[in-house]
Coordinates of C-alpha atoms and ligand atoms in Angstrom, one line a residue:
M249 CA 2.5 -13.0 -13.1
N250 CA 3.5 -10.6 -15.8
D251 CA 6.9 -9.1 -15.6
V252 CA 7.9 -5.5 -16.0
A253 CA 9.6 -6.1 -19.4
A254 CA 6.3 -7.4 -20.9
L255 CA 4.4 -4.5 -19.4
Q256 CA 7.1 -2.1 -20.8
D257 CA 6.5 -3.3 -24.3
S258 CA 2.7 -3.2 -24.1
T259 CA 2.8 0.3 -22.6
T260 CA 5.2 1.6 -25.4
R261 CA 2.9 0.1 -28.0
A262 CA -0.2 1.8 -26.4
F263 CA 1.7 5.1 -26.3
R264 CA 2.5 4.9 -30.0
A265 CA -1.0 3.9 -30.9
Q266 CA -2.4 6.8 -28.9
F267 CA 0.0 9.6 -29.6
D268 CA 1.6 8.5 -32.9
A269 CA 5.1 9.2 -31.4
D270 CA 7.6 7.7 -29.1
P271 CA 7.6 8.5 -25.4
D272 CA 10.5 10.5 -23.8
G273 CA 10.9 7.6 -21.3
L274 CA 9.3 4.9 -19.3
W275 CA 8.9 4.6 -15.6
F276 CA 7.7 2.0 -13.1
A277 CA 6.3 2.1 -9.6
P278 CA 5.3 -0.9 -7.6
G279 CA 2.4 -1.8 -5.3
R280 CA 3.2 -3.1 -1.9
V281 CA 2.4 -5.8 0.7
N282 CA 2.5 -4.7 4.3
V283 CA 4.1 -7.5 6.3
I284 CA 2.9 -6.1 9.6
G285 CA 1.7 -2.9 11.3
E286 CA -1.8 -2.0 10.1
H287 CA -3.5 1.3 10.6
T288 CA -0.5 2.3 12.6
D289 CA 0.8 4.8 10.0
Y290 CA -1.6 7.6 10.9
N291 CA -0.9 7.1 14.5
D292 CA 2.9 7.9 14.1
G293 CA 3.6 4.2 14.6
F294 CA 5.7 1.6 12.7
V295 CA 5.0 -0.3 9.6
L296 CA 6.9 -3.0 7.6
P297 CA 5.9 -3.1 3.9
I298 CA 7.8 -4.6 1.0
A299 CA 7.5 -3.3 -2.6
L300 CA 6.2 -5.9 -5.1
P301 CA 7.5 -6.6 -8.5
L302 CA 4.0 -5.8 -9.7
G303 CA 2.8 -2.3 -10.3
T304 CA 2.2 0.4 -12.9
V305 CA 4.3 1.4 -16.0
A306 CA 4.0 4.8 -17.5
A307 CA 5.2 5.9 -20.9
V308 CA 5.5 9.7 -20.8
R309 CA 6.2 12.6 -23.1
R310 CA 6.5 16.3 -22.2
R311 CA 4.0 18.6 -23.9
D312 CA 4.5 22.3 -24.7
D313 CA 1.2 23.3 -23.1
R314 CA -0.5 22.6 -19.7
R315 CA -2.7 19.8 -20.8
L316 CA -2.6 16.3 -19.4
V317 CA -3.6 13.5 -21.8
V318 CA -3.7 10.1 -20.2
H319 CA -4.5 6.7 -21.8
S320 CA -5.1 3.9 -19.4
S321 CA -5.1 0.4 -20.7
E322 CA -6.9 -0.9 -17.6
A323 CA -9.7 1.6 -17.8
D324 CA -9.6 1.3 -21.6
E325 CA -10.0 5.0 -22.1
T326 CA -8.2 8.3 -22.8
R327 CA -8.9 11.3 -20.6
E328 CA -7.8 14.9 -20.8
V329 CA -7.7 17.7 -18.4
E330 CA -6.2 21.2 -18.3
L331 CA -3.9 21.3 -15.3
G332 CA -5.2 24.7 -14.1
D333 CA -8.7 23.1 -13.8
V334 CA -7.6 20.5 -11.2
A335 CA -8.5 21.3 -7.6
P336 CA -9.8 19.6 -4.5
G337 CA -13.3 18.6 -5.2
S338 CA -12.6 17.9 -9.0
K339 CA -14.5 14.8 -9.9
L340 CA -11.8 12.9 -11.9
D341 CA -12.2 9.3 -10.9
W342 CA -8.9 7.4 -11.7
L343 CA -7.5 10.4 -13.4
A344 CA -7.3 12.1 -9.9
Y345 CA -4.3 9.9 -9.0
V346 CA -2.4 11.3 -12.0
A347 CA -3.7 14.9 -12.3
G348 CA -3.5 15.3 -8.5
V349 CA 0.3 14.9 -8.7
G350 CA 0.5 17.9 -11.1
W351 CA -1.9 19.9 -8.8
A352 CA 0.3 19.1 -5.7
A353 CA 3.5 20.0 -7.6
G354 CA 1.9 23.4 -8.5
E355 CA 1.0 23.9 -4.9
Q356 CA 4.7 23.5 -4.1
G357 CA 5.5 26.3 -6.5
L358 CA 7.1 23.9 -9.1
D359 CA 6.8 24.7 -12.8
V360 CA 4.4 21.9 -14.1
P361 CA 4.5 21.1 -17.8
G362 CA 1.7 19.2 -19.5
L363 CA 2.2 15.5 -20.3
D364 CA 1.1 12.8 -22.6
I365 CA 0.9 9.5 -20.7
A366 CA 0.1 5.9 -21.5
L367 CA -0.4 3.6 -18.4
A368 CA -0.5 -0.1 -17.9
A369 CA -0.6 -2.1 -14.7
D370 CA -0.3 -5.7 -13.6
L371 CA -1.5 -5.3 -10.1
P372 CA -5.1 -6.3 -9.1
Q373 CA -7.1 -3.2 -8.2
G374 CA -9.0 -3.0 -5.0
A375 CA -7.0 -6.0 -3.5
G376 CA -5.3 -3.9 -0.8
L377 CA -2.0 -4.0 -2.7
S378 CA -1.8 -0.2 -3.3
S379 CA -2.4 -0.1 -7.0
S380 CA -3.4 3.5 -6.4
A381 CA 0.0 4.4 -4.8
S382 CA 1.8 2.7 -7.7
L383 CA -0.2 5.0 -10.0
S384 CA 0.4 8.2 -8.1
C385 CA 4.0 7.4 -7.5
V386 CA 4.9 6.4 -11.0
T387 CA 3.3 9.7 -12.1
A388 CA 5.3 11.7 -9.6
R389 CA 8.6 10.0 -10.4
A390 CA 8.1 10.6 -14.1
W391 CA 6.9 14.2 -13.8
S392 CA 9.9 15.0 -11.5
D393 CA 12.4 13.5 -14.0
I394 CA 10.8 15.0 -17.1
A395 CA 10.3 18.5 -15.6
G396 CA 13.8 18.5 -14.0
W397 CA 12.5 18.9 -10.5
D398 CA 15.0 16.3 -9.3
L399 CA 12.9 15.4 -6.3
P400 CA 14.3 13.0 -3.6
G401 CA 12.2 9.9 -2.8
D402 CA 10.4 11.4 0.2
D403 CA 9.1 14.3 -1.9
V404 CA 8.0 12.0 -4.7
A405 CA 6.0 10.0 -2.2
A406 CA 4.6 13.2 -0.7
L407 CA 3.3 14.3 -4.1
G408 CA 1.7 10.9 -4.6
R409 CA 0.1 11.1 -1.2
A410 CA -1.2 14.6 -1.8
A411 CA -2.8 13.5 -5.0
E412 CA -4.6 10.7 -3.2
N413 CA -5.6 12.7 -0.1
E414 CA -6.6 16.0 -1.7
I415 CA -7.7 15.2 -5.2
A416 CA -8.8 11.5 -5.1
G417 CA -10.3 12.1 -1.6
A418 CA -8.8 9.0 -0.1
P419 CA -7.6 9.8 3.4
T420 CA -4.6 7.4 3.4
G421 CA -1.6 7.5 5.7
V422 CA 2.0 7.7 4.6
M423 CA 2.9 4.0 4.2
D424 CA 1.8 3.1 0.7
Q425 CA 3.6 5.9 -1.2
L426 CA 6.8 5.6 0.9
A427 CA 6.8 1.8 0.2
S428 CA 6.2 2.3 -3.5
V429 CA 9.1 4.8 -3.7
H430 CA 11.7 3.4 -1.3
G431 CA 11.3 -0.4 -2.0
R432 CA 14.5 -2.4 -2.3
A433 CA 14.9 -5.9 -3.7
G434 CA 15.4 -8.4 -0.9
H435 CA 14.4 -5.9 1.8
A436 CA 11.4 -4.9 3.9
M437 CA 11.2 -1.3 5.0
R438 CA 10.8 -0.5 8.6
I439 CA 9.2 2.9 8.5
D440 CA 8.9 5.2 11.5
T441 CA 5.9 7.1 10.3
R442 CA 6.6 10.0 12.7
S443 CA 10.1 10.8 11.6
I444 CA 9.6 9.2 8.1
D445 CA 12.8 7.3 8.7
V446 CA 13.0 4.3 6.4
T447 CA 15.3 1.5 7.5
Q448 CA 16.0 -1.4 5.0
I449 CA 15.7 -4.7 6.8
P450 CA 17.0 -7.9 5.0
F451 CA 13.9 -9.8 3.9
D452 CA 15.0 -12.8 1.8
L453 CA 12.7 -15.5 3.0
S454 CA 13.8 -18.1 0.5
A455 CA 17.3 -18.1 2.1
H456 CA 15.4 -19.5 5.1
G457 CA 13.4 -22.1 3.2
L458 CA 10.3 -19.8 3.6
S459 CA 8.1 -17.7 1.4
L460 CA 5.5 -15.0 1.7
L461 CA 2.3 -16.2 0.1
V462 CA -0.3 -13.6 -0.9
V463 CA -3.9 -14.9 -1.2
D464 CA -6.4 -12.4 -2.7
S465 CA -9.9 -12.9 -1.3
R466 CA -11.3 -11.1 -4.3
A467 CA -13.7 -9.4 -1.8
P468 CA -13.4 -5.9 -3.1
H469 CA -12.3 -3.3 -0.6
A470 CA -12.8 0.5 -0.8
L471 CA -10.7 3.1 1.0
V472 CA -12.7 6.1 -0.1
D473 CA -15.4 5.2 2.3
G474 CA -16.5 6.0 5.8
E475 CA -14.9 3.1 7.6
Y476 CA -11.2 4.1 7.1
A477 CA -12.0 7.7 8.1
E478 CA -14.0 6.5 11.1
R479 CA -10.9 4.5 12.3
R480 CA -8.8 7.6 12.0
T481 CA -11.2 9.6 14.0
S482 CA -11.5 6.9 16.7
C483 CA -7.7 6.8 17.0
R484 CA -7.5 10.6 17.4
E485 CA -10.1 10.5 20.1
A486 CA -8.3 7.7 21.8
A487 CA -5.0 9.6 21.8
L488 CA -6.8 12.6 23.2
M489 CA -8.5 10.6 25.9
L490 CA -5.1 9.2 26.9
G491 CA -3.5 12.6 26.8
V492 CA -0.8 11.8 24.2
P493 CA 0.0 13.5 20.8
A494 CA -0.6 10.1 19.0
L495 CA -1.2 6.5 20.0
R496 CA 2.5 5.9 19.2
D497 CA 3.3 7.6 22.5
V498 CA 1.5 5.0 24.6
P499 CA 4.1 2.6 26.0
L500 CA 3.5 -1.2 25.7
E501 CA 4.5 -1.7 29.3
G502 CA 1.6 -1.4 31.6
L503 CA -0.8 -1.2 28.7
D504 CA -3.7 -3.0 30.4
G505 CA -3.6 -0.5 33.2
T506 CA -3.3 2.5 30.8
L507 CA -6.2 1.3 28.7
G508 CA -8.3 0.4 31.8
R509 CA -8.5 4.1 32.6
M510 CA -10.3 4.8 29.3
R511 CA -14.0 5.3 29.6
S512 CA -14.9 4.1 26.1
E513 CA -14.7 0.3 25.6
L514 CA -14.7 0.8 21.8
L515 CA -11.8 3.3 21.8
R516 CA -9.9 1.1 24.2
R517 CA -10.0 -1.8 21.7
R518 CA -9.1 0.5 18.8
A519 CA -6.1 1.9 20.8
R520 CA -5.0 -1.6 21.8
H521 CA -4.8 -2.7 18.2
V522 CA -2.7 0.2 17.1
I523 CA -0.3 0.1 20.1
T524 CA 0.2 -3.7 20.0
D525 CA 0.5 -3.9 16.2
S526 CA 3.1 -1.2 16.1
A527 CA 5.0 -3.1 18.8
R528 CA 4.7 -6.3 16.7
V529 CA 6.5 -4.5 13.9
E530 CA 9.4 -4.0 16.2
Q531 CA 9.3 -7.6 17.3
V532 CA 9.3 -8.8 13.7
C533 CA 12.2 -6.6 12.9
T534 CA 14.2 -8.0 15.8
L535 CA 13.5 -11.5 14.6
L536 CA 14.5 -10.6 11.0
T537 CA 17.8 -9.0 12.1
D538 CA 19.1 -10.9 15.1
G539 CA 19.9 -14.1 13.3
G540 CA 17.3 -16.0 15.3
D541 CA 14.5 -18.2 14.0
I542 CA 12.5 -16.3 11.4
R543 CA 9.7 -18.9 11.7
R544 CA 8.8 -17.1 14.9
V545 CA 7.4 -14.3 12.8
G546 CA 4.4 -16.5 12.0
P547 CA 2.6 -16.3 15.3
L548 CA 3.0 -12.5 15.3
L549 CA 1.2 -12.4 11.9
S550 CA -1.6 -14.4 13.3
A551 CA -1.8 -12.2 16.5
S552 CA -2.0 -9.2 14.2
H553 CA -4.9 -10.7 12.4
A554 CA -6.8 -11.5 15.6
S555 CA -6.2 -7.9 16.7
M556 CA -7.6 -6.5 13.4
R557 CA -10.5 -8.8 13.6
D558 CA -11.5 -8.4 17.3
D559 CA -10.2 -5.0 18.4
F560 CA -10.0 -2.9 15.2
E561 CA -12.8 -4.7 13.4
I562 CA -11.6 -4.2 9.9
T563 CA -11.7 -7.8 8.6
V564 CA -14.6 -9.4 6.8
P565 CA -15.7 -13.1 6.8
Q566 CA -14.0 -13.7 3.5
V567 CA -10.6 -12.9 4.8
D568 CA -11.2 -14.5 8.2
V569 CA -12.0 -17.7 6.5
L570 CA -8.9 -17.6 4.4
Q571 CA -6.7 -16.7 7.3
E572 CA -8.0 -19.6 9.4
S573 CA -7.8 -22.1 6.5
L574 CA -4.1 -21.1 5.7
V575 CA -3.1 -21.6 9.3
A576 CA -5.0 -24.9 9.6
A577 CA -3.3 -26.1 6.5
G578 CA 0.2 -25.5 7.9
A579 CA 1.1 -21.8 7.4
L580 CA 3.3 -20.6 10.2
G581 CA 1.1 -17.6 10.5
A582 CA -1.3 -15.4 8.5
R583 CA -2.9 -12.1 8.5
M584 CA -5.0 -9.7 6.3
T585 CA -2.8 -7.0 4.8
G586 CA -3.8 -3.5 3.8
G587 CA -6.6 -1.2 4.8
G588 CA -9.1 -3.9 5.3
F589 CA -12.7 -4.8 4.6
G590 CA -11.5 -7.3 2.0
G591 CA -8.3 -7.6 0.0
C592 CA -5.5 -10.0 0.6
V593 CA -4.3 -12.4 3.3
I594 CA -0.6 -13.0 3.6
A595 CA 0.9 -16.2 5.0
L596 CA 4.4 -17.2 6.1
A597 CA 4.8 -20.5 4.4
E598 CA 7.4 -23.3 4.3
A599 CA 8.8 -23.1 0.7
G600 CA 7.1 -25.9 -1.3
S601 CA 3.9 -25.8 0.7
E602 CA 2.3 -22.8 -1.3
E603 CA 0.2 -24.8 -3.7
E604 CA -1.3 -26.9 -0.9
L605 CA -2.1 -23.8 1.1
V606 CA -3.8 -22.1 -1.8
A607 CA -5.8 -25.2 -2.5
A608 CA -6.9 -25.2 1.2
A609 CA -7.9 -21.6 0.9
R610 CA -9.9 -22.3 -2.2
R611 CA -11.7 -25.2 -0.6
A612 CA -12.6 -23.1 2.4
A613 CA -13.9 -20.2 0.3
A614 CA -16.0 -22.7 -1.8
E615 CA -17.5 -24.1 1.3
H616 CA -18.7 -20.6 2.2
D617 CA -19.7 -19.7 -1.3
F618 CA -17.1 -17.0 -1.4
A619 CA -15.3 -15.9 -4.6
E620 CA -12.4 -18.2 -5.6
P621 CA -9.2 -16.7 -4.1
A622 CA -6.0 -16.3 -6.2
G623 CA -2.6 -16.8 -4.8
F624 CA 1.0 -15.7 -5.6
V625 CA 4.4 -15.7 -3.9
A626 CA 5.5 -12.2 -3.1
V627 CA 9.2 -11.2 -3.2
A628 CA 10.5 -7.8 -2.2
A629 CA 11.4 -5.7 -5.2
D630 CA 12.7 -2.2 -6.0
G631 CA 10.7 1.0 -5.7
A632 CA 9.8 3.6 -8.3
H633 CA 12.4 4.1 -11.0
R634 CA 13.0 5.0 -14.6
L635 CA 13.0 2.0 -17.0
R636 CA 14.5 3.9 -20.0
Ligands
GLA882 C1 -4.3 1.9 3.5 C2 -3.7 3.3 3.6 C3 -2.4 3.2 4.4 C4 -2.5 2.5 5.7 C5 -3.2 1.1 5.5 C6 -3.5 0.4 6.8 O1 -3.4 1.1 2.7 O2 -3.4 3.8 2.4 O3 -1.9 4.5 4.6 O4 -3.2 3.3 6.7 O5 -4.4 1.3 4.8 O6 -2.4 0.1 7.4

């Protein structure tokens, strides 16, 4: 795993090589792992992400005009755009996550200066770890600081989200950008996605002899596709059928009876996933805060996976195989994390068992001729901030 200091140096060098000058400053924003509560964030429910120590570094300098010039080490290219030319429907590819922030700020009536930017990231893309939110949020944080907008975290996250939703065309919920902005070392964020209240919950697994293992299936996932949008539509229809503003409003008590009244079997399963997974967030938070046995979080992770697999149908064989192999090899529980259709599986592991678990996951993937998975231990880190 690279650390932010190394990334900081390489980004500064890339900036100097590109612009023949020093940046005004450097900023960092992380990706995230969602511990539990999947596809609940556009149903006004609860989520529990942590920010990772991995993410995107941006070296940034203010320009005197309204041009945006961005060098990306990952894409290995430099792109330019006039800020006035950015609008919904612009075909910008990765630049949308940067330029879209300027567009969103302009929509808010903010005075938006042009910028020179060099970017570097140490987060795998398309792994469900929100590399896109780390890009849009590092841009929003830097732009706000350089232009003197002085935006609070929620507004930074909102700019990042608007860039993704409106300009990149990815219909995400609110979780990823809030997690990238509000992350705190040693804590998970319980986010009420209706009120946008973020509560920091102590999440220091090592103090309990545990760790959170992330295993990347390397099965690529894509959010800008029909499946995510289809799930959003199904959830809206389910809420309508149940006569509630959002699935968040369906009580867990008496759920079977409530769902039994729904005419569509498919919508019933979609709703059951969202309602039970949001409830599992609350159960996990209770276990994390009441001084009880944190190992009991494990089965809730596995229950969440079963719900995503059977009711919400967003897993793929690659992640199901990893999930099963991790639990069979002794993980206390495991689940896919993120939007789905590939990406990463997280496992609650006894400290010291990680290598064995990753080896078991690799063996299982090889048996099925799947790509070789990669593993790392995730610790909760700080959200978007200025490095210097
Ligand atoms: C993606 C979206 C989030 C959330 C998750 C699923 O990461 O960006 O808003 O909906 O999927 O929980």
